[in-house]
XYZ file of C-alpha atoms in Angstrom:
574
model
C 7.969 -15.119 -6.494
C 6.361 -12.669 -7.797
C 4.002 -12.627 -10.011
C 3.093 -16.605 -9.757
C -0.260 -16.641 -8.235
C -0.670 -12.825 -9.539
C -1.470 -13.158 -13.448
C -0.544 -10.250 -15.510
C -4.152 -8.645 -17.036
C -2.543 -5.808 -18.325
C 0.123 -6.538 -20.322
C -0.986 -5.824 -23.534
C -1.840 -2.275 -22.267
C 1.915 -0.567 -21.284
C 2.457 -0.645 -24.809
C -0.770 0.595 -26.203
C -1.186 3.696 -27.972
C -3.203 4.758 -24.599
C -0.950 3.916 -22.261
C 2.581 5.321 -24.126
C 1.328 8.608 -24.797
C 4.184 10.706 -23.634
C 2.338 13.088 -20.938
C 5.771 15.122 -19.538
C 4.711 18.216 -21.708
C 0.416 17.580 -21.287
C -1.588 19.880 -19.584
C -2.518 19.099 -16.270
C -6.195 18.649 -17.051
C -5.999 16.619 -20.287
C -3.499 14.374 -17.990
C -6.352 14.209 -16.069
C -8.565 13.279 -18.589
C -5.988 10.773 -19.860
C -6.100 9.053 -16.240
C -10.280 8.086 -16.643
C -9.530 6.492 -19.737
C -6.469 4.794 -18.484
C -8.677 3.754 -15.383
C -11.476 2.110 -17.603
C -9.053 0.225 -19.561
C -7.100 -1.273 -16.750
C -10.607 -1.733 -15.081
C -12.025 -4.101 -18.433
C -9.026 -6.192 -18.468
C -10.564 -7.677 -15.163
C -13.998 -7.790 -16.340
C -15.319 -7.660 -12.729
C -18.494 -8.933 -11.945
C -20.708 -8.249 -8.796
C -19.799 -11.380 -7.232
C -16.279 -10.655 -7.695
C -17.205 -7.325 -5.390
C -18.935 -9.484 -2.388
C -17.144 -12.543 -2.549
C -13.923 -10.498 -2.693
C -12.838 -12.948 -5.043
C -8.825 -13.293 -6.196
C -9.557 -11.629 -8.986
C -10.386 -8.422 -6.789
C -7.175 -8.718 -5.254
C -5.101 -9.727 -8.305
C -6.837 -5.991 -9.579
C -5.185 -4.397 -6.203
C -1.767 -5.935 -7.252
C -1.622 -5.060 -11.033
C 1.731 -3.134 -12.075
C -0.133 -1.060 -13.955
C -0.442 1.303 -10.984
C 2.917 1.952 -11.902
C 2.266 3.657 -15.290
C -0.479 6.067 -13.754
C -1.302 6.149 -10.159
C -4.076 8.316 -10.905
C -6.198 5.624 -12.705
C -5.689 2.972 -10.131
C -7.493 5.364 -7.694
C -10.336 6.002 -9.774
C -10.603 2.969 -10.359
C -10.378 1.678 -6.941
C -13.286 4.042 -6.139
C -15.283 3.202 -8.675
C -15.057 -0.971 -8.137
C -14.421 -0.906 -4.746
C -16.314 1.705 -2.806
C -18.872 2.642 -5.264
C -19.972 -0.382 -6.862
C -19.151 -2.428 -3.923
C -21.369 -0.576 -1.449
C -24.329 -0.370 -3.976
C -23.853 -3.867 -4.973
C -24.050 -5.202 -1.346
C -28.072 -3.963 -1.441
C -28.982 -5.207 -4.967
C -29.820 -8.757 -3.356
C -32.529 -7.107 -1.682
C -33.196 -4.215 -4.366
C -32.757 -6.063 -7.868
C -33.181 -2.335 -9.465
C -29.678 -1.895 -8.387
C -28.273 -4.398 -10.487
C -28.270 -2.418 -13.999
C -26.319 0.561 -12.097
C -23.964 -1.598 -10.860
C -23.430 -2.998 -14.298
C -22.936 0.193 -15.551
C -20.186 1.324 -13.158
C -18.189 -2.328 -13.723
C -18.269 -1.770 -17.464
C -17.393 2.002 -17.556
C -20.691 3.041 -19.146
C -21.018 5.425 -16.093
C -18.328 6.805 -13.297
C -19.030 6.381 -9.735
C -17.747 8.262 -6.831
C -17.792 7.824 -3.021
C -18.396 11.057 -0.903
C -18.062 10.595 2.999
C -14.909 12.969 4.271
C -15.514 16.446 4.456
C -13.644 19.641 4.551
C -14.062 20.237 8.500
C -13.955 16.456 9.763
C -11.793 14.758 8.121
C -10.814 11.462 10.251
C -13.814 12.628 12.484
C -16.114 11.243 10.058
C -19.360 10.614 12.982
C -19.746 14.467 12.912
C -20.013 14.878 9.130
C -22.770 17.577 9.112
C -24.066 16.856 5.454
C -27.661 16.616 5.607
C -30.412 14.376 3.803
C -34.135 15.316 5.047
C -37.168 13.128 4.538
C -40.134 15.185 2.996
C -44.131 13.893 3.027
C -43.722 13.130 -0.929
C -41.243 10.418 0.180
C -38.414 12.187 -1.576
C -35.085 13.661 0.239
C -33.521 16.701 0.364
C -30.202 16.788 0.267
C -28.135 19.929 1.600
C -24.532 21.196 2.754
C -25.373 23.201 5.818
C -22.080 24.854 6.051
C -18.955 25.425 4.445
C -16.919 22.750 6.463
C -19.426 20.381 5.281
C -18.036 20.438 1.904
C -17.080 16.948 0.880
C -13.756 16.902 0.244
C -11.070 15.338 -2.945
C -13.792 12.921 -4.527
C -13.176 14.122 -8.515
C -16.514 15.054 -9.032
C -16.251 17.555 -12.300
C -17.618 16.202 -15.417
C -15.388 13.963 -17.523
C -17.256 12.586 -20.175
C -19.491 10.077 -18.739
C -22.256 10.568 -16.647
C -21.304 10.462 -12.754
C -23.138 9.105 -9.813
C -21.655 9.033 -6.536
C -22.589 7.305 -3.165
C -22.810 10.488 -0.645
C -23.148 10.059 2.727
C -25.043 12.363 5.139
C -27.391 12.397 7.887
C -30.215 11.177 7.903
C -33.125 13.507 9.307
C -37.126 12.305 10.086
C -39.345 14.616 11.705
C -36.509 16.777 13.039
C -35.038 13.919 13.886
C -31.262 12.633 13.217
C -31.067 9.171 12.747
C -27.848 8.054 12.064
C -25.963 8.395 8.623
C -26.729 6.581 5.552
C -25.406 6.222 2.094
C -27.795 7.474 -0.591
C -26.931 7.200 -4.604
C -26.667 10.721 -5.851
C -26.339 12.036 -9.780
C -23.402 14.379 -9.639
C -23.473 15.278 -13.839
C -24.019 14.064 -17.248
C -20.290 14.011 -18.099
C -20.905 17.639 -19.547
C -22.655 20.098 -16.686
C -23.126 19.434 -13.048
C -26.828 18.773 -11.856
C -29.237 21.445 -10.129
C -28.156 22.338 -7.002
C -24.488 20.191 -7.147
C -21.580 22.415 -6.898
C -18.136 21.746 -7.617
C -14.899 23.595 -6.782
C -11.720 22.144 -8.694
C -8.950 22.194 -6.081
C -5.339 23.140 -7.286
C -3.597 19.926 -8.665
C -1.691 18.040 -6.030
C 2.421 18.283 -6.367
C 3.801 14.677 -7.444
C 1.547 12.601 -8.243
C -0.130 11.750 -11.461
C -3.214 14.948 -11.350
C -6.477 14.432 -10.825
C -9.541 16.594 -10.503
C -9.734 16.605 -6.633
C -12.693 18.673 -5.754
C -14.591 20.346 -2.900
C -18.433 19.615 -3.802
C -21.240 21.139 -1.945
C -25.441 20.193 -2.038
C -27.884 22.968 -1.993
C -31.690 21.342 -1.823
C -30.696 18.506 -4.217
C -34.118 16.542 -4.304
C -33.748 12.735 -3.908
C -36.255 10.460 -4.943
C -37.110 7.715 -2.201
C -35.155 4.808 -3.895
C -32.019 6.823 -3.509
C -31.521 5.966 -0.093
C -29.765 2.360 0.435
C -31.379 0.650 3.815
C -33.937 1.436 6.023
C -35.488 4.781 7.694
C -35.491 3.412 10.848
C -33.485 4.355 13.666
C -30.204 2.347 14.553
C -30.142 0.597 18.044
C -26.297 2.078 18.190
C -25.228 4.272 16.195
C -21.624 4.324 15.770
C -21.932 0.474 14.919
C -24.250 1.505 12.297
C -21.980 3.681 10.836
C -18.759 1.112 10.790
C -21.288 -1.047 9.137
C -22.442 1.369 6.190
C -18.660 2.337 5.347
C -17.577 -1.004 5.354
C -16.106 -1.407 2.251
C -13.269 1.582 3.481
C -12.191 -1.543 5.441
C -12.129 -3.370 2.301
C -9.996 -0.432 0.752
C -7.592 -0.568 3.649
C -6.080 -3.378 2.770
C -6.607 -3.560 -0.890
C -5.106 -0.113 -1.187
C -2.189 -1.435 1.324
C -1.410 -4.444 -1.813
C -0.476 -1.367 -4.203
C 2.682 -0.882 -2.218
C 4.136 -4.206 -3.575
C 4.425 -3.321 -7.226
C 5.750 -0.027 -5.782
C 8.286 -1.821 -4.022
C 9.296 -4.420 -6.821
C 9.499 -0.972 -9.111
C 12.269 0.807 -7.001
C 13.991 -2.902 -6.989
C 13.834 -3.154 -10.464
C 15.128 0.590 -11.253
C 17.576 1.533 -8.764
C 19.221 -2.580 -9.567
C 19.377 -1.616 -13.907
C 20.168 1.857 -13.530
C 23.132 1.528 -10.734
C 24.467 -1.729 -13.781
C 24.017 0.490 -16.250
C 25.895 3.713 -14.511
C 29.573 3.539 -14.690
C 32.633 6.045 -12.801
C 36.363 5.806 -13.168
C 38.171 6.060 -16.617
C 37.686 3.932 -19.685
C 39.879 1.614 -18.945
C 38.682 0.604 -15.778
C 35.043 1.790 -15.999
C 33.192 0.302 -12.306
C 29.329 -0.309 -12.853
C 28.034 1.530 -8.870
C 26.074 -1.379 -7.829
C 29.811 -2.274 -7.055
C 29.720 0.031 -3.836
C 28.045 -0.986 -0.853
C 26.233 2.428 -0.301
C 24.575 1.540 -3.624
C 24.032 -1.732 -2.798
C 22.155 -1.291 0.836
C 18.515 0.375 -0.323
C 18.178 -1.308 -3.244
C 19.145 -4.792 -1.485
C 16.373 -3.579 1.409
C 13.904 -2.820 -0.641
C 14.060 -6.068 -2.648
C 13.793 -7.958 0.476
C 10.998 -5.908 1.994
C 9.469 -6.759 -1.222
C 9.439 -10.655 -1.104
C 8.293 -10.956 2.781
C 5.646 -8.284 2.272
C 4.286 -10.503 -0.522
C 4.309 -13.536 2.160
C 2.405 -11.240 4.653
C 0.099 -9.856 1.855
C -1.513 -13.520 1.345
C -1.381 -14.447 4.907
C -3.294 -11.021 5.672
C -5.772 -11.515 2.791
C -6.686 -14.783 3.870
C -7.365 -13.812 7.530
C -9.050 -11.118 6.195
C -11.656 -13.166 4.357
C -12.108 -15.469 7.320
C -15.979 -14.938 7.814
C -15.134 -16.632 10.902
C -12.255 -14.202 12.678
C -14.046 -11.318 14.750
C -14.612 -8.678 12.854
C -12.426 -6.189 14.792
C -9.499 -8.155 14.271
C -9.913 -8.583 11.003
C -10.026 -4.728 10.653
C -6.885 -4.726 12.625
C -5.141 -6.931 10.389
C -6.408 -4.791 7.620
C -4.919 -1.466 9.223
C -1.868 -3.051 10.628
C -0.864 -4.669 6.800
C -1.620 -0.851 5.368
C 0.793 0.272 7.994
C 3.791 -1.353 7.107
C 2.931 -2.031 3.316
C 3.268 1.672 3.445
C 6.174 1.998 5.642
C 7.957 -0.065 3.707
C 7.620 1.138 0.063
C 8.209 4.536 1.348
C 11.740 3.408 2.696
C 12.353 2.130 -0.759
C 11.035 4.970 -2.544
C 13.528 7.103 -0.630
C 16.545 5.085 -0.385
C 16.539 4.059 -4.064
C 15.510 7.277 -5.505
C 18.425 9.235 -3.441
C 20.757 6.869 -5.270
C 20.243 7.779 -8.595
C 21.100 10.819 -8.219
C 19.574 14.129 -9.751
C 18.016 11.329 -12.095
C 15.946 10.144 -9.050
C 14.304 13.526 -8.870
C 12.200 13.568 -12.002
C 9.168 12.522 -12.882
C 9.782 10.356 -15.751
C 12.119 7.991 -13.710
C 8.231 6.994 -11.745
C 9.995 6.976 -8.282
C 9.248 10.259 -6.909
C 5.517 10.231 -8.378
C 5.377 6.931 -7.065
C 6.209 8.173 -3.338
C 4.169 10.945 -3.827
C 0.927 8.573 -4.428
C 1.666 6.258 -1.989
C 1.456 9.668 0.502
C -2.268 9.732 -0.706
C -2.573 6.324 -0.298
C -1.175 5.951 3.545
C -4.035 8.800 4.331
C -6.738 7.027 1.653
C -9.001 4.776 3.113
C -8.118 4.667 6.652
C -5.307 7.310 7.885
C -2.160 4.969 8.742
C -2.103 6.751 12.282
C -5.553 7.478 12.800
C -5.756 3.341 12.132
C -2.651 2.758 14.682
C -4.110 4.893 17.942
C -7.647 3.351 17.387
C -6.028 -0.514 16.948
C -3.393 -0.627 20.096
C -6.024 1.490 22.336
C -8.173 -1.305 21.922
C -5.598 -3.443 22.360
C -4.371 -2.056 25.293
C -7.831 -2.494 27.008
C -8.387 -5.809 26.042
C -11.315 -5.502 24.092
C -9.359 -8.250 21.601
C -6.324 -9.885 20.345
C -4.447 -10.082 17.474
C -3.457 -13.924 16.185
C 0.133 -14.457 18.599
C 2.982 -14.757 16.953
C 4.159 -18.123 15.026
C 7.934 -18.135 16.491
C 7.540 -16.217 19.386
C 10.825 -16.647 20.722
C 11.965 -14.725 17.022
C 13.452 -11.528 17.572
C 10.745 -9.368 16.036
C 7.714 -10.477 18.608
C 10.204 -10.440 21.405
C 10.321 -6.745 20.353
C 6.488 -6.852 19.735
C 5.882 -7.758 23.257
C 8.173 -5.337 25.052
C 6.817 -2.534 23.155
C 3.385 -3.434 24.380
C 4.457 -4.275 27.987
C 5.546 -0.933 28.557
C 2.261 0.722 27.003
C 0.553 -1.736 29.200
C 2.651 -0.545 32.418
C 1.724 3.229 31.102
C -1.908 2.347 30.703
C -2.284 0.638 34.106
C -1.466 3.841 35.748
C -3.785 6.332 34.298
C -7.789 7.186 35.161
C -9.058 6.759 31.879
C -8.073 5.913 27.917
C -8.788 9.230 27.220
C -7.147 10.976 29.782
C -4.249 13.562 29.065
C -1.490 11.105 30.183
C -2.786 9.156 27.555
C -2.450 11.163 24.980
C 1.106 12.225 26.203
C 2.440 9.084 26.547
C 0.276 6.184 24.374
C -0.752 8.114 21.474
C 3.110 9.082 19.783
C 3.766 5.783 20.202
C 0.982 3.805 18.449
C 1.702 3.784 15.059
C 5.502 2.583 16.004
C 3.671 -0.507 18.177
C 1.259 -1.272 15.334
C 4.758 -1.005 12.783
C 5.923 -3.646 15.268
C 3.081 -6.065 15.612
C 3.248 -5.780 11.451
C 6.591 -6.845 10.834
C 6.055 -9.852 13.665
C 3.776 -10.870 11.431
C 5.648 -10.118 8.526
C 8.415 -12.644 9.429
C 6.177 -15.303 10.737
C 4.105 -15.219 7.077
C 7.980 -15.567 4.997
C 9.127 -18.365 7.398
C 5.953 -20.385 7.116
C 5.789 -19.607 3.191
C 9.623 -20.500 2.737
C 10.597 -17.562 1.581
C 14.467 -17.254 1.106
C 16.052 -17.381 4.630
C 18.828 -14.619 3.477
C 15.924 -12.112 2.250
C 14.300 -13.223 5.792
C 17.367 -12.125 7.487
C 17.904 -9.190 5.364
C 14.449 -7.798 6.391
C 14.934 -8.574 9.851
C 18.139 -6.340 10.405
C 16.367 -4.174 8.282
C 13.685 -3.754 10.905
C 16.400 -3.716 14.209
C 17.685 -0.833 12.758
C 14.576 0.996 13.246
C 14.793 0.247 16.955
C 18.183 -0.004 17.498
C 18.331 1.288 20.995
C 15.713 -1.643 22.050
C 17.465 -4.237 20.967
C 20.971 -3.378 22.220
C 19.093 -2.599 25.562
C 16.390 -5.915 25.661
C 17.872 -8.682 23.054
C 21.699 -8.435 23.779
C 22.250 -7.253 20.499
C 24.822 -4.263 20.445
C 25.458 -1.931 17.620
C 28.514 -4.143 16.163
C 26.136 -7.089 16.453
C 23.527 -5.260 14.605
C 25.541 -3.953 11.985
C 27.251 -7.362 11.427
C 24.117 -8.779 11.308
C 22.882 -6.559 8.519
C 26.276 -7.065 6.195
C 26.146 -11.043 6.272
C 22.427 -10.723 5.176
C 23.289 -8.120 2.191
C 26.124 -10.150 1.192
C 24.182 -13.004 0.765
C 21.190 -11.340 -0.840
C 23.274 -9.802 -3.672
C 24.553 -12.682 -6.143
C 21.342 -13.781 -6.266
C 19.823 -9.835 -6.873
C 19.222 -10.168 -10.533
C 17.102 -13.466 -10.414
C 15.173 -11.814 -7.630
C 14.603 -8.678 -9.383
C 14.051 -10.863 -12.727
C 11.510 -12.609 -10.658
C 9.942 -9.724 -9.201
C 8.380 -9.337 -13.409
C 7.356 -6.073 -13.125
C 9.956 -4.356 -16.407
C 7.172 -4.221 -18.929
C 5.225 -1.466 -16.870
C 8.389 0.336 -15.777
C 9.161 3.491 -17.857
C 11.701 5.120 -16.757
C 14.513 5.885 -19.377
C 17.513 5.404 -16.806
C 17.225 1.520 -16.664
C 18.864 0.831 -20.308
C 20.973 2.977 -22.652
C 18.213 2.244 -25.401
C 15.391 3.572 -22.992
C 17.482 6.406 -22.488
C 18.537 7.668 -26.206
C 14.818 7.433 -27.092
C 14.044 9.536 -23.983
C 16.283 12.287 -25.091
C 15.462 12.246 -28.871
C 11.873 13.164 -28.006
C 13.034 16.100 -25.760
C 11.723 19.519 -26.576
C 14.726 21.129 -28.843
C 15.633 24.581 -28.799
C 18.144 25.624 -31.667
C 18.682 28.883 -33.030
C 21.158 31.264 -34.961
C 21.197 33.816 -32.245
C 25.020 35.769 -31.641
C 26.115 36.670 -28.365
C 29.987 38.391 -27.722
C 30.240 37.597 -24.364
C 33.555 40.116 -24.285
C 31.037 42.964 -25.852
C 32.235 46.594 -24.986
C 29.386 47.500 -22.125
C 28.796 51.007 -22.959
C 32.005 52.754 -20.873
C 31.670 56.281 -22.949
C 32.241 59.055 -20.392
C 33.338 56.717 -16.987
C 36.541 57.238 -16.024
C 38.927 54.649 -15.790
C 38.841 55.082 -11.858
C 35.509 54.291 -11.177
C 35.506 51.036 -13.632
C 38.700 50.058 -11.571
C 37.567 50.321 -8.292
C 34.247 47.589 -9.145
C 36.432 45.055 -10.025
């Protein structure tokens, strides 16, 4: 499985003097710090070129699928801001501008960081009323501005860290008092030392989990842009909202490439919760029992493995529709946002199931699964928010404005569920005034993201049965999925609870004698760290514990000063 077609870049880093710098006891910032250098090395392993940025070329997705997100989360988002969205939005106007070309250079080979600034503090998803401002003077030049506080752009790093830092910001675009339409325009942010005149930024508190970052609130106050800094034309867009979808086009991009990252998540968990629960014995020495013997043990870690090799089948069915030039562009946005959905679905389930069964072990840090969950929270909201993605896709599904690609086995169990889901938002939808109306938002809304879940894992199946992917981990996934709709399928598909549970058993206990190989297959141990998975890992862990020894003396049965009480009143507290 895994890693053929997926060549491993990085393997000469996990062991580097870079990358096994123990970080448990490093300040937050220098951790910080650590995570730029991390992000540059991982980034010059690929030694991405500008046509690897258009062209979207496998070695841009390879990038998205490296394990080495699982040695610092931190650095893969950098990273995947500084490739994707930086350099990728500036690169798509060098053809035109050749002056471009240098900075892009710069960005691919680390000699600069880029950022990319569009959310801000009081618009989040609502991203066609950001309210930053860039005005065009009579020298040509722009001034760029924060009008009010909720115009803040919000979590781009922007503080300096060591290398001079340019960012793609985008704001409106205003000609003779006139707004027309946003555009991106290539600010300097700082030198690597100091922040430029009039560029402000407010280091936010570090986030709880995840590997830290310098997530910042940064604010413009009559930053003066020379003309070249604005990328396309002055000229007023015919429609504006299309203008904008076409200017942050390469967040569609991120959606799914940031969506990939969940499958070295998910191989991770596999890999863990499979040598730790071998490696964990109860009962007494003469009849130790290794806990992968139990079935509760057995069930997330079994789940997650076969999430794992179907979501690998759906990633390169999704990432070839997704480069089809000739697919309507809509649906191949909804592809995009309906392959983040359950990519992140999915490695969340694993990230809680596996993690809970390890115990108090699964609650640090240093055994990666909780940090990992925690980043792939950022990730679900990075890029396209998973439900802001889900009520935009089935609305316009609903209305007809497009299809998605039917399903391959429709008769299959998982777009019999597909359909009925919609059917009845279709029924719903018939009887209301408008898409916006209140009985929309009542009744449609709380139940998009669960409809686009469904039209995912349709697809899902279809892409492991047409890539022969194990029919056992096929089945696994697929009672898997019934479970999270139980009540629909013992109401629509005959299946009652017995039938479903039955269902799932046969698939686990055909899945596990065969766990090992898949996990061995899965080849993601060299960038897993955690000290649970082997005895070895684990004695080294401890050995390079902070110690605290002493000489101190403590009598525990000390006299506690009774002079004077009387031997009534120490009586009646006991």
């Amino acid at each position: 499985m895994s890693s053929e077609g997926y060549p491993r870049r990085t393997l000469h880093l996990p062991h580097s003097p870079l990358f096994s710098t123990l970080v448990q006891y490093m300040d937050h910032n220098e951790r910080a710090q650590l995570s730029y250098e991390k992000a540059k090395a991982i980034g010059l392993s690929y030694d991405m070129t500008i046509d690897d940025l258009l062209s979207l070329s496998p070695k841009f997705w390879q990038m998205h699928n490296d394990p080495a997100v699982l040695l610092d989360g931190g650095s893969i988002t950098l990273l995947t801001i500084q490739y994707n969205l930086c350099a990728g939005t500036i690169a798509r106007y060098a053809g035109r501008r050749p002056e471009l070309i240098p900075l892009v250079e710069d960005l691919l080979q680390y000699r600069k960081h880029g950022q990319y600034m569009m959310t801000e503090l009081g618009h989040g998803l609502d991203i066609g009323n950001i309210e930053t401002t860039a005005t065009l003077l009579s020298s040509g030049e722009f001034i760029l501005n924060s009008p009010t506080p909720a115009s803040a752009k919000f979590m781009p790093p922007t503080v300096p860290a060591g290398l001079p830092c340019v960012a793609v910001v985008f704001a409106k675009l205003i000609v003779n008092g006139e707004d027309r339409g946003h555009r991106p325009f290539l600010v300097p942010l700082n030198d690597g030392k100091q922040m430029c005149p009039g560029v402000q930024s407010k280091l936010l508190p570090f986030r709880g989990g995840p590997n830290p970052l310098t997530h910042s609130m940064t604010t413009f106050r009559n930053v003066r842009l020379p003309r070249g800094s604005l990328l396309g034309s002055l000229e007023k867009p015919a429609d504006m909202h299309a203008n904008l979808m076409d200017i942050i086009h390469r967040i569609t991009i991120g959606t799914i490439a940031l969506g990939c990252l969940a499958l070295p998540f998910m191989q991770c968990y596999a890999t863990i919760g499979t040598m730790y629960s071998l490696r964990r014995f109860i009962g007494p020495p003469a009849r130790r029992t290794p806990i992968l013997t139990f079935r509760t043990q057995q069930a997330p870690i079994l789940a997650t493995t076969a999430n794992a090799y179907v979501m690998q089948a759906l990633q390169r069915w999704a990432i070839k529709q997704f480069c089809d030039k000739n697919l309507d562009g809509r649906v191949r946005h909804g592809i995009a946002a309906i392959f983040k959905g359950v990519m992140v679905q999915h490695s969340q389930q694993g990230a809680i199931g596996v993690s809970e069964r390890c115990g108090a072990q699964g609650l640090f840090a240093h055994n990666q699964m909780t940090c990992l969950h925690n980043e792939m929270r950022g990730i679900a909201i990075a890029e396209g928010d998973v439900l802001g993605l889900a009520i935009r896709l089935v609305n316009e599904l609903l209305l007809g404005r497009y299809t998605m690609p039917p399903p391959a086995n429709p008769d299959s169990l998982l777009a019999r569920h597909e359909a009925g889901l919609f059917a009845e938002l279709r029924e719903i939808i018939k009887g209301v005034p408008h898409h916006r109306s209140a009985e929309v938002n009542r009744r449609i809304l709380p139940h998009c993201q669960p409809m686009m879940e469904a039209i995912g894992h349709r697809m899902a199946y279809d892409a492991a049965v047409a890539q022969g992917v194990r029919p056992a981990l096929v089945e696994l996934y697929v009672a898997g999925v019934v479970r999270l709709d139980a009540a629909w399928y013992a109401e629509h598909a005959a299946l009652g609870r017995a039938a479903q549970l039955e269902m799932e058993t046969r698939a686990m206990d055909a899945v596990l004698p065969v766990l090992g190989e898949l996990v061995k297959e899965m080849d993601v141990f060299a960038y897993v760290t955690a000290p649970i998975v082997s005895d070895e890992r684990w004695g080294a862990f401890v050995d390079g514990l902070k110690t605290f020894e002493g000489a101190a003396r403590v009598d525990v049965l000390e006299p506690r000063g009774t002079l004077g009480v009387q031997p009534e009143m120490v009586r009646s507290h006991l």
